[in-house]
Coordinates of C-alpha atoms and ligand atoms in Angstrom, one line a residue:
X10 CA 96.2 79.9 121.4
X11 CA 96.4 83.5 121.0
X12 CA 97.8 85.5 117.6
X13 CA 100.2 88.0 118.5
X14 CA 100.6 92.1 117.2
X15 CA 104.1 92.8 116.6
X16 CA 105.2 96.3 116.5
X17 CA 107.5 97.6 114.0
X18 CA 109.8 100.6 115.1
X19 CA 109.4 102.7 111.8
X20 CA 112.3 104.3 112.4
X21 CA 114.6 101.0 112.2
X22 CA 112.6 98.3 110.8
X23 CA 113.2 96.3 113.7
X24 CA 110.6 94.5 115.7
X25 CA 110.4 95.9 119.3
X26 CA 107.5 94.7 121.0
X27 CA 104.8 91.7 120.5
X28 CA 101.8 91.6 122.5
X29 CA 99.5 88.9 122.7
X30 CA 95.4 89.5 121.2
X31 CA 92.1 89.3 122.9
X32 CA 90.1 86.2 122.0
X33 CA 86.5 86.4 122.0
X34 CA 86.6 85.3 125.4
X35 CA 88.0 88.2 126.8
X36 CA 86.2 90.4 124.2
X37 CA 83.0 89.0 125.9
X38 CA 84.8 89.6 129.2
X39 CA 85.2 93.1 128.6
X40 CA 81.6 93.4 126.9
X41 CA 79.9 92.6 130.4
X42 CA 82.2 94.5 132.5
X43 CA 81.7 97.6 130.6
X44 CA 77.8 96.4 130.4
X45 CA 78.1 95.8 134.5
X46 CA 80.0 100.0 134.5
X47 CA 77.6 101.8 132.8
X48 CA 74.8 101.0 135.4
X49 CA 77.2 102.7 137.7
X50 CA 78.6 105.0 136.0
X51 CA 75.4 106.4 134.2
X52 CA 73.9 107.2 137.8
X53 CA 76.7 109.7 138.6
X54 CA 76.8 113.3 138.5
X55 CA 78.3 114.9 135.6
X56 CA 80.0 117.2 138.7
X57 CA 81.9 113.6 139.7
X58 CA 82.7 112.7 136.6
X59 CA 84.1 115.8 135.8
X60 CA 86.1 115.4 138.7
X61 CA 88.0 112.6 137.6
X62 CA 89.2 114.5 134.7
X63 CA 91.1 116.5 136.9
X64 CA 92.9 113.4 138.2
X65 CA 93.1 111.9 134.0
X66 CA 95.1 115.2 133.4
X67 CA 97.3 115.2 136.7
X68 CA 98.3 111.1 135.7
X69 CA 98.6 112.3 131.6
X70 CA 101.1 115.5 133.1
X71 CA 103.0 113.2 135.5
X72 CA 104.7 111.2 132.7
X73 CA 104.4 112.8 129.5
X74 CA 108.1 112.0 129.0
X75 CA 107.1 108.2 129.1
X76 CA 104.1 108.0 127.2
X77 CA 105.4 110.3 124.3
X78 CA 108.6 107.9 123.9
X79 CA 106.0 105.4 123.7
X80 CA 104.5 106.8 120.8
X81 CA 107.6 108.1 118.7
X82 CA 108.6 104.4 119.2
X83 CA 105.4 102.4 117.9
X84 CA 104.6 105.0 114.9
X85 CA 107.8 107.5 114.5
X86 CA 106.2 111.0 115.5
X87 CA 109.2 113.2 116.1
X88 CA 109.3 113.6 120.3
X89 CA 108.7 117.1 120.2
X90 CA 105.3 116.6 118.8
X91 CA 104.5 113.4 121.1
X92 CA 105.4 115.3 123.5
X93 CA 102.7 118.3 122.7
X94 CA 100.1 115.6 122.2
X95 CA 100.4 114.8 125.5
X96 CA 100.0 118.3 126.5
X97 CA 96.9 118.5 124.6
X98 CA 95.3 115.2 125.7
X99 CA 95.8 116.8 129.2
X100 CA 94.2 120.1 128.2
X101 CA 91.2 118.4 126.4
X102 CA 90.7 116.7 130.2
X103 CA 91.1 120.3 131.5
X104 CA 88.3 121.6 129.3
X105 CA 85.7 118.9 129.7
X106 CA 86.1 119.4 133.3
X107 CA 85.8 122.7 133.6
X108 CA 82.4 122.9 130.7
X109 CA 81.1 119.4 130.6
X110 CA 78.1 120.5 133.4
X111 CA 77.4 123.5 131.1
X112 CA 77.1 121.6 127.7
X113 CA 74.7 118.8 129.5
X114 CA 72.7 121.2 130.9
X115 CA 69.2 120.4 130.1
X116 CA 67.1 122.9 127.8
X117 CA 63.8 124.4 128.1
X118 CA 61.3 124.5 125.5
X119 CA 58.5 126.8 124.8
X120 CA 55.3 125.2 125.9
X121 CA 51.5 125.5 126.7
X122 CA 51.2 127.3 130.0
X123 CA 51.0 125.5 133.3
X124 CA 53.4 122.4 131.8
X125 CA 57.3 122.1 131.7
X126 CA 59.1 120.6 128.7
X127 CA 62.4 120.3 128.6
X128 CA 65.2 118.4 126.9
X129 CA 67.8 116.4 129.3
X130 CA 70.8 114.0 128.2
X131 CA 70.9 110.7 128.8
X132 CA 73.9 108.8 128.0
X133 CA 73.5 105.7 125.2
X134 CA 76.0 103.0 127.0
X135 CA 79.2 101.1 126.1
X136 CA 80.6 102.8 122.7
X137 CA 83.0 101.3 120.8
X138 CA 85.7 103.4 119.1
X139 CA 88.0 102.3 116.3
X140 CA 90.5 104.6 115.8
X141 CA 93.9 104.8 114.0
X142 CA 97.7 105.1 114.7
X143 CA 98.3 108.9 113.5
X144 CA 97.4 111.0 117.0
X145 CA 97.4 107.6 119.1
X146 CA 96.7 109.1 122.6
X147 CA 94.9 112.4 121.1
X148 CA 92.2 110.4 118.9
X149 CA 91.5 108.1 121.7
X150 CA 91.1 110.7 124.2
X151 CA 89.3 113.0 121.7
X152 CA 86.7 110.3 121.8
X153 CA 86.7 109.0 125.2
X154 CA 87.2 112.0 127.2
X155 CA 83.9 114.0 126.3
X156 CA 81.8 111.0 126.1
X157 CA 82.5 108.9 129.1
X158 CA 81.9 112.5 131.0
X159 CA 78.4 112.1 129.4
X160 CA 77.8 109.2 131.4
X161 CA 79.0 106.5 128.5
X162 CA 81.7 103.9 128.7
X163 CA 84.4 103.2 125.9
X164 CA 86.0 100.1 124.3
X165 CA 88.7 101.1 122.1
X166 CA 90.0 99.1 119.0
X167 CA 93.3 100.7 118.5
X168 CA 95.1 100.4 115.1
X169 CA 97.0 96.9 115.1
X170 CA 100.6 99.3 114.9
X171 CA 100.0 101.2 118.2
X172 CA 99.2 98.2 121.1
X173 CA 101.4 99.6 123.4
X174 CA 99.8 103.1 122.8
X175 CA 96.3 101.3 123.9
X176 CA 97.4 99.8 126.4
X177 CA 98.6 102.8 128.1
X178 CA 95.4 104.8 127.3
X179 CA 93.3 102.1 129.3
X180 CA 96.7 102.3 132.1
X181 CA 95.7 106.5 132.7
X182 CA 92.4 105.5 133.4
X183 CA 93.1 103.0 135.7
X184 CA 96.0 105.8 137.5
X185 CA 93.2 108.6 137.4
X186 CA 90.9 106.0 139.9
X187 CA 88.1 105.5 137.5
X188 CA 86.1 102.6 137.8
X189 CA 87.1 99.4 136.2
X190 CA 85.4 98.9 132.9
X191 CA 84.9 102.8 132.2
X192 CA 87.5 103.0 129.6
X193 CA 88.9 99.3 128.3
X194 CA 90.9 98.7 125.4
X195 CA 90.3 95.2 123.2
X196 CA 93.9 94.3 121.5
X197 CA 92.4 93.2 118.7
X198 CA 92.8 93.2 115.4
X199 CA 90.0 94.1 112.8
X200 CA 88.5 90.9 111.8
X201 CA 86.4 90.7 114.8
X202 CA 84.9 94.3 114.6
X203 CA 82.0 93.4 112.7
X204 CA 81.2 90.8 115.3
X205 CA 82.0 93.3 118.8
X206 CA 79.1 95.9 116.5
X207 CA 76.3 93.4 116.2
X208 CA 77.1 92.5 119.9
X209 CA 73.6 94.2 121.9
X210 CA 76.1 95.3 124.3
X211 CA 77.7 97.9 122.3
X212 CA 75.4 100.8 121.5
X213 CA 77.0 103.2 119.7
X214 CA 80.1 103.4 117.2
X215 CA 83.0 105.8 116.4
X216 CA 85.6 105.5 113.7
X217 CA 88.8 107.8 112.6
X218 CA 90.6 106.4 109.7
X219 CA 90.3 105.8 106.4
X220 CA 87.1 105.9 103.9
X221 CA 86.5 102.1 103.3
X222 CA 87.3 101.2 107.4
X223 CA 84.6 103.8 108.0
X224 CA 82.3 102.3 105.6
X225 CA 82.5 99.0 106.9
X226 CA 81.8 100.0 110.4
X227 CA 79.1 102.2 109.5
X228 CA 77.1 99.7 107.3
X229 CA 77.4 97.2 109.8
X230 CA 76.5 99.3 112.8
X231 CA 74.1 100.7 110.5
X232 CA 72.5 97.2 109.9
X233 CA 72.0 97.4 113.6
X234 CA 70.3 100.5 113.8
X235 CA 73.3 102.1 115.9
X236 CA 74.5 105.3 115.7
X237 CA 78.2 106.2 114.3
X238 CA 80.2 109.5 113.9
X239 CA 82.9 109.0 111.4
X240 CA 85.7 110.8 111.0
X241 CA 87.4 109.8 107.8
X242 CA 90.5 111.3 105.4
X243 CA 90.7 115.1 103.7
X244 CA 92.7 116.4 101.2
X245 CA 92.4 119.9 102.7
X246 CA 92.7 123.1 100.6
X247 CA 94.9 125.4 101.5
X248 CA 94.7 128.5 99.6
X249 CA 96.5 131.5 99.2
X250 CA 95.1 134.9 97.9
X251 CA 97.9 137.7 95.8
X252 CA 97.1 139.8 99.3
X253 CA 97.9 137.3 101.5
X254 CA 101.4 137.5 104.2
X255 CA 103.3 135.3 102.4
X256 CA 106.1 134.9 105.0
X257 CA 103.1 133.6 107.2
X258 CA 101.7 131.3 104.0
X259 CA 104.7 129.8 103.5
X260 CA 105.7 129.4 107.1
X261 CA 102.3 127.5 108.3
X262 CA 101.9 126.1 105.3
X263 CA 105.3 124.2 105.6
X264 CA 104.3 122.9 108.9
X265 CA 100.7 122.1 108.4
X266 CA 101.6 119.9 105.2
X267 CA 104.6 118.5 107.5
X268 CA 103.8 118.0 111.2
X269 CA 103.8 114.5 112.2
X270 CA 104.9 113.4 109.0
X271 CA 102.6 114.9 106.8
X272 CA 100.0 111.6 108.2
X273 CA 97.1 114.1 109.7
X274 CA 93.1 113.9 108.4
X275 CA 93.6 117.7 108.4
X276 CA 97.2 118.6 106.9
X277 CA 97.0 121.1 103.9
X278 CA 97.4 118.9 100.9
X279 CA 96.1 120.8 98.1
X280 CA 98.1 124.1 98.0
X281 CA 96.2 126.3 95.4
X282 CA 98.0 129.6 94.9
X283 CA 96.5 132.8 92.6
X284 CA 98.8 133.3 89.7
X285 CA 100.1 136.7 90.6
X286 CA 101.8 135.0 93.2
X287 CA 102.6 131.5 92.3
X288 CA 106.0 131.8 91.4
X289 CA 107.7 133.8 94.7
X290 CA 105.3 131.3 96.7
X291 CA 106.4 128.2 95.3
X292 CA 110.8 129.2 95.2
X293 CA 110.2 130.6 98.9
X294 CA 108.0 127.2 100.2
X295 CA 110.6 125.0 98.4
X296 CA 113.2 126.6 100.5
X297 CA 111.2 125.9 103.8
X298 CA 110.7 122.1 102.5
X299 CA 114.4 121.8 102.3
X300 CA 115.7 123.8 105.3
X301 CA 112.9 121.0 107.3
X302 CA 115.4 118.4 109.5
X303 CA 114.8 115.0 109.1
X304 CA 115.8 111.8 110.9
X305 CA 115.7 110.0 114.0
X306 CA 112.7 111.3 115.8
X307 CA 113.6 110.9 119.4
X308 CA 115.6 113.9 118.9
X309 CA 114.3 116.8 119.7
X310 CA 115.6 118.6 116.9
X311 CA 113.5 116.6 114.1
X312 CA 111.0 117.9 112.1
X313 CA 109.9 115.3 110.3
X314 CA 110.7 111.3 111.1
X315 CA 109.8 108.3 109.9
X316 CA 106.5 107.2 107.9
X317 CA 104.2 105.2 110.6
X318 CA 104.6 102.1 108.6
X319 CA 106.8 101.0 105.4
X320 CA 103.8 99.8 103.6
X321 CA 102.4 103.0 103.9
X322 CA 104.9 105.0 103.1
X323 CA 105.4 102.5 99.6
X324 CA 101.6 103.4 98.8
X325 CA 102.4 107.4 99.4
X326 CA 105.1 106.4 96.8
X327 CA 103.0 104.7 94.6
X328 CA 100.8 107.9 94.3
X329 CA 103.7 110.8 93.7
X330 CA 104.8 108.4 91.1
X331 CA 101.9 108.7 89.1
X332 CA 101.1 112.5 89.8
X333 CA 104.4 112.6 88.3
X334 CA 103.7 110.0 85.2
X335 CA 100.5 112.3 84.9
X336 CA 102.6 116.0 84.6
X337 CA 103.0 116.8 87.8
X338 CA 106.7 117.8 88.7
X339 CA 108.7 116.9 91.4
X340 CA 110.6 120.3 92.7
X341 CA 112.0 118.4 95.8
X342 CA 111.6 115.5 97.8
X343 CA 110.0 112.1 95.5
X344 CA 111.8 109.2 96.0
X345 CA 112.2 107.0 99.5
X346 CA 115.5 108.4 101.2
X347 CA 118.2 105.6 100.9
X348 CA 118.3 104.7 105.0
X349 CA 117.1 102.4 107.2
X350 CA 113.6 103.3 108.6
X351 CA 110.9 104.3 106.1
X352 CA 111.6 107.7 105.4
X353 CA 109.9 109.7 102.6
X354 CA 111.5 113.4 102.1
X355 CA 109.2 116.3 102.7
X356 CA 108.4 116.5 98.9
X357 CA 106.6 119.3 96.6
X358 CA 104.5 118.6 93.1
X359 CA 103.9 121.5 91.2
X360 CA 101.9 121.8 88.3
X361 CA 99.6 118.7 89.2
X362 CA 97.3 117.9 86.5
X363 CA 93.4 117.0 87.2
X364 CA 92.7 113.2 87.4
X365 CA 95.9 112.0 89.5
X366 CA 96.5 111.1 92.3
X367 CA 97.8 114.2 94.2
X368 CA 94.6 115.8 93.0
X369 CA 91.8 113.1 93.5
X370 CA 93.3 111.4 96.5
X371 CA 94.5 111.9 100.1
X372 CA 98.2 112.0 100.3
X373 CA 98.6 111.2 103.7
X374 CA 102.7 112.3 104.0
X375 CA 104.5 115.4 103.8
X376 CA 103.9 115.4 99.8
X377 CA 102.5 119.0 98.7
X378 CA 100.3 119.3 95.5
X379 CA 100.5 122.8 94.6
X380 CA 98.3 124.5 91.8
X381 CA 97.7 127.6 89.7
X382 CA 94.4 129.9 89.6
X383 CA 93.8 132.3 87.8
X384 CA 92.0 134.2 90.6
X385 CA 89.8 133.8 94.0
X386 CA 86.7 132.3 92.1
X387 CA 89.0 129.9 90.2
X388 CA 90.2 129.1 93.8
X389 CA 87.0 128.4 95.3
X390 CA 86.4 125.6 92.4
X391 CA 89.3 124.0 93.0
X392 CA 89.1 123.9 96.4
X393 CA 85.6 122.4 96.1
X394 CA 86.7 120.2 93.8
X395 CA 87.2 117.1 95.7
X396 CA 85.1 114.2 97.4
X397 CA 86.5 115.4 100.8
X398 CA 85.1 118.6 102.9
X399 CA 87.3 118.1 105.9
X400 CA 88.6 121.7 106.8
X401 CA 90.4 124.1 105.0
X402 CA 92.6 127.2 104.9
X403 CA 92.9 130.6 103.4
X404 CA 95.4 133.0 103.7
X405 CA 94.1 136.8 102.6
X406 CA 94.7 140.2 104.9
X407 CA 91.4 141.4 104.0
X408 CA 89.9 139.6 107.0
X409 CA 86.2 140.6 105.8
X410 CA 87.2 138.7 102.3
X411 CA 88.7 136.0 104.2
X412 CA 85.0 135.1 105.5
X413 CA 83.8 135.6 102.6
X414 CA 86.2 133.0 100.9
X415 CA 85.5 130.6 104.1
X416 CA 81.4 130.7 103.9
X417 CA 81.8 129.6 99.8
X418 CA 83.8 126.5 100.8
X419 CA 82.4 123.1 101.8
X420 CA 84.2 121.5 104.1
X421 CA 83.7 120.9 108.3
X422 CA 85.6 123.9 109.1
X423 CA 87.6 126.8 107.8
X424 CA 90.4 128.8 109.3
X425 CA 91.1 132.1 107.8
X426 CA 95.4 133.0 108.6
X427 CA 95.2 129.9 110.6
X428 CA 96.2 126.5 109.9
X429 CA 93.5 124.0 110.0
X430 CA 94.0 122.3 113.9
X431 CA 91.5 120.5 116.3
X432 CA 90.7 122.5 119.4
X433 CA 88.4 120.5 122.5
X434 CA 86.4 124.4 122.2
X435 CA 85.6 124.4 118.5
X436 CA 83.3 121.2 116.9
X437 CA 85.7 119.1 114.6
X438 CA 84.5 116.8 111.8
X439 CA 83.7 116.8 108.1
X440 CA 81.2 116.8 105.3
X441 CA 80.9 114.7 101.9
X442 CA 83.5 111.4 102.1
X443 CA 85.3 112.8 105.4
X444 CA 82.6 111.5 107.0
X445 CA 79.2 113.2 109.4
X446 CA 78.8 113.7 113.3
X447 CA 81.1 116.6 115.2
X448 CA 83.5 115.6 117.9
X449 CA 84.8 118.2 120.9
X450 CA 83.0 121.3 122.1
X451 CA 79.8 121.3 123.1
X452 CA 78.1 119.8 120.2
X453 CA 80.6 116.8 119.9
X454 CA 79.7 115.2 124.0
X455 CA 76.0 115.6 123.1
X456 CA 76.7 112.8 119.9
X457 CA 76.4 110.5 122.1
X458 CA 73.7 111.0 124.5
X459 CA 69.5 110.3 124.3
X460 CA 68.6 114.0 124.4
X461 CA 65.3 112.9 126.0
X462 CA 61.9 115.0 126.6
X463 CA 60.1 115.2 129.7
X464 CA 56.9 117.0 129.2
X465 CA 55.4 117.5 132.3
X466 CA 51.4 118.8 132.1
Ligands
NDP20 P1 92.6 102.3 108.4 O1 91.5 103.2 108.2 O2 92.6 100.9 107.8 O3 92.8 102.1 110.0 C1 92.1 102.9 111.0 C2 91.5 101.9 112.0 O4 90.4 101.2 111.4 C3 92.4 100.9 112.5 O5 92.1 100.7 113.9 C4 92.1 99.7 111.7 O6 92.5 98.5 112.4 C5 90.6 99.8 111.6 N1 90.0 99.1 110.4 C6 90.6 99.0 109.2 N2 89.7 98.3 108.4 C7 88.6 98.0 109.2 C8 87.4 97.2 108.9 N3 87.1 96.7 107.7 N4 86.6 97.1 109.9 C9 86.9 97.6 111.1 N5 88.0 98.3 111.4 C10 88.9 98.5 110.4 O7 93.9 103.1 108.0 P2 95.4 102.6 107.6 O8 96.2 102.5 108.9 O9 95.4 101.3 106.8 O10 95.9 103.8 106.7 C11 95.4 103.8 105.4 C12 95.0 105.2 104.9 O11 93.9 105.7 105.7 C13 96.1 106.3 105.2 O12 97.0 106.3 104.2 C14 95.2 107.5 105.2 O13 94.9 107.9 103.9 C15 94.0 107.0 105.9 N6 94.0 107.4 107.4 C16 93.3 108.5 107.8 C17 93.3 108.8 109.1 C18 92.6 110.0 109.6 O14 93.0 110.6 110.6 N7 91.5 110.4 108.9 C19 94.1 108.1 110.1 C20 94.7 106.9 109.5 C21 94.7 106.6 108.2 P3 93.9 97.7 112.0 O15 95.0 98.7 112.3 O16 93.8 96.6 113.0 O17 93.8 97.3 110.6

């Protein structure tokens, strides 16, 4: 007596897919299997493990046409951008494969003479990941990848919109010839998450999504005395400086509020421009908004498609109507368009008051809140001026001013010219409520690991 996941194509409204849920039994199943792995898979060289991720990026290559359709279909990514996921996925395998032996490498420590201490990296166990709909195949990768190379073993919770997405992650493992029970995915929903993190057999916890589902896991795993990285929502700064290339401003900043529907942790949301160019910046990235194509997103020629899911979508709503009710105005874009599919325009606020929504809160859709400074220090506030520290972007041709502006600015990262992007070479994560713990790079696989010392006398 199973319950069921139905998916929703955003696109149409139309139910495409239903796929039955684990019971407990089979999350217990899984539990011991992945328990049963790790014995196994803990005693391998990080050489073989890396070896598989040669095969995990051969499978993701083979049919990135199939999975990307896949994706567009459960949560309405326009296919051009599935389709670079993909890519991605394959050159985060790629990466790990080629570094993985070189960031577990064991460190030496300075020590008395006549003893050896060093540091080596033990892997924690089964780790369970919750992660959301947005970058289905990238997020689960970005987790799984780097840590089941350290030796781990996954159990992914996929956002209850994406099964199908899941279920195909779990399906490249399988193709790449790992070993049954390294990667597994639980169709589940999120009731029995609290019950999977007080299970003895899950040691670890990782969560991308929103603050409160990253609060609960991390109190509960917390309770348990088990460690989480958390990778929760930004509203992203992106500001622009009077010497800054604006054809370059208003170019990337048009795609990095836009790109898969404006629903990425990192997207520019809070476009904070110096007075002595507001005006040009604002006519010139209203023009980009509106030149941006939107509709059906298995055509290669959409920019922006669908919202993931209508509910959403009627909460991003919700919030440009107050920013509007509060003084911000709506220069395009602002209401649902009238189609089937949940489609929200690409949509710019100007003027947006303090103490609204499109200044206080994550808009996760291709809504731009765009504000005056007076100057670069009145730019720095702002940007500070939130409860997130995700990442952030300034744009400024002085390159040594550029740093400058980056060092003053609290958030996980900063690109200077650059839109704010994930990279498997460069640490990713946040500070205040976007959440702790790095992911990629060297310093994300060792968040996971017992970095153990052997002093030997
Ligand atoms: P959620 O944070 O609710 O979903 C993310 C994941 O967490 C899903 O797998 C979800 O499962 C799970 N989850 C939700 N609540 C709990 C809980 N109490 N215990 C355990 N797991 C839980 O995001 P939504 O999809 O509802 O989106 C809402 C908002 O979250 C967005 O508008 C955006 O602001 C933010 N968000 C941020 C993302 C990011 O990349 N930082 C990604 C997605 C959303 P299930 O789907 O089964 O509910």
């Amino acid at each position: 007596d199973h319950s069921s996941m139905e998916v929703i194509n955003p696109a149409t409204g139309e139910e495409t897919e239903s796929y039955e849920e684990d019971d407990w039994a089979e999350i217990d199943t899984a539990l011991d299997r992945a328990v049963d792995t790790f014995e196994d898979w803990r005693q391998r060289s990080v050489r073989e493990r890396e070896q598989f991720l040669v095969d995990l990026a051969d499978v993701i290559r083979d049919e990135k046409h199939h999975y990307a359709e896949l994706m567009t279909r459960e949560m309405g990514k326009p296919i051009s951008q599935a389709i670079a996921e993909i890519e991605k996925c394959a050159w985060l395998c790629d990466h790990y494969a080629s570094h993985a032996g070189t960031y577990l490498q064991e460190e030496q420590h300075p020590s008395p003479p006549g003893t050896s201490v060093k540091t080596v990296h033990d892997p924690l166990g089964p780790v369970l990941a919750v992660m959301p709909w947005n970058f289905p195949f990238w997020q689960a990768l970005r987790f799984s990848v780097p840590y089941i190379t350290a030796g781990n073993v996954g159990l992914l919770k996929h956002a209850s919109n994406v099964p199908g997405c899941a279920l195909a992650i779990e399906e490249l493992y399988e193709k790449a010839g790992y070993p049954e029970g390294v990667f597994q995915t639980l169709v589940v929903g999120s009731d029995p998450v609290d019950d999977i993190l007080a299970d003895e057999r899950i040691r670890a916890a990782t969560l991308t999504g929103s603050g409160p589902a990253g609060r609960a896991v991390a109190s509960k795993a917390g309770e348990q005395l088990k460690k989480t990285v958390l990778e929760l929502g930004g509203s992203d700064p992106f500001v622009v400086l009077e010497d800054a290339d604006l054809d370059a401003a208003v170019e990337t900043g048009t795609r990095a509020r836009n790109q898969n529907g404006g629903q990425s942790c990192i997207a520019a949301k809070r476009f904070i421009v110096v007075d002595d160019v507001y005006d040009e910046y604002i006519d010139r990235f209203t023009e980009e908004f509106e030149a941006l194509t939107i509709g059906d997103p298995m055509d290669e020629e959409t920019d922006v498609g669908p919202q993931a899911r209508r509910d959403l979508m009627e909460g991003l709503h919700e919030q440009v109507i107050a920013s509007v009710d509060a003084g911000a105005t709506a220069i395009t874009g602002g209401e649902p368009l009238d189609r089937e599919g949940a489609y929200y325009p690409p949509t710019i606020l100007a003027d947006v008051p303090e103490n609204c929504p499109a200044s206080d809160e994550e808009l996760f859709g291709p809504v731009a809140a765009v504000f005056r400074v007076a100057d670069e220090s009145a730019a720095i506030e702002m940007a500070n001026d939130t409860q997130f520290g995700l990442g952030a972007s300034v744009w400024t041709e002085d390159r040594d001013r550029g740093e400058r502006v980056a060092r003053e600015i609290d958030a996980g990262c900063v690109y200077v010219n650059q839109l704010v992007k994930s990279d498997p070479r460069v640490p990713f994560g946040g500070v205040k409520e976007s959440g702790y713990g790095r992911e990629l790079s060297g310093i994300g696989i060792k968040e996971f690991v017992n970095r153990k010392t052997v002093w030997v006398e």
